[in-house]
Coordinates of C-alpha atoms in Angstrom, one line a residue:
M1 CA 61.6 106.8 68.8
K2 CA 61.4 104.6 65.7
T3 CA 58.1 103.7 64.1
L4 CA 56.9 100.1 63.9
N5 CA 56.9 100.3 60.1
N6 CA 60.6 99.7 60.2
G7 CA 60.1 95.9 60.4
E8 CA 63.6 95.0 59.3
H9 CA 65.3 96.8 62.2
H10 CA 64.3 96.8 65.8
S11 CA 66.1 99.3 67.9
P12 CA 67.2 98.2 71.5
E13 CA 65.7 101.4 72.8
W14 CA 62.3 100.3 71.6
W15 CA 62.6 96.9 73.4
A16 CA 63.7 98.7 76.5
V17 CA 60.5 100.8 76.4
L18 CA 58.4 97.7 75.8
V19 CA 60.0 95.9 78.8
Q20 CA 59.4 99.0 81.0
I21 CA 55.8 99.1 80.0
W22 CA 55.5 95.4 80.6
A23 CA 56.9 95.8 84.1
E24 CA 54.5 98.6 84.9
C25 CA 51.5 96.5 83.6
A26 CA 52.5 93.3 85.3
D27 CA 50.3 93.9 88.3
D28 CA 47.3 94.8 86.1
P29 CA 46.0 91.7 84.1
V30 CA 43.8 93.8 81.8
L31 CA 46.6 96.1 80.7
L32 CA 48.9 93.1 80.4
L33 CA 46.5 91.3 78.1
G34 CA 46.0 94.5 76.1
L35 CA 49.8 94.8 75.7
I36 CA 50.1 91.2 74.6
A37 CA 47.4 91.7 72.1
I38 CA 49.1 94.8 70.7
V39 CA 52.5 93.1 70.4
Y40 CA 50.9 90.1 68.8
L41 CA 49.1 92.3 66.2
C42 CA 52.3 94.2 65.5
F43 CA 54.2 90.9 65.1
L44 CA 51.5 89.6 62.6
A45 CA 51.7 92.9 60.6
L46 CA 55.5 92.8 60.5
T47 CA 55.8 89.2 59.4
R48 CA 53.2 89.3 56.7

């Protein structure tokens, strides 16, 4: 699994894992909000 420090290149496998986690968290609002927060923070870190 590739690290998030590789901002210039997102692997499809990483997105597949993210979607799978999202699907599992969909019925738990707290986990879903946490996941959204983590993705948002990673996005901010990568685009800085």
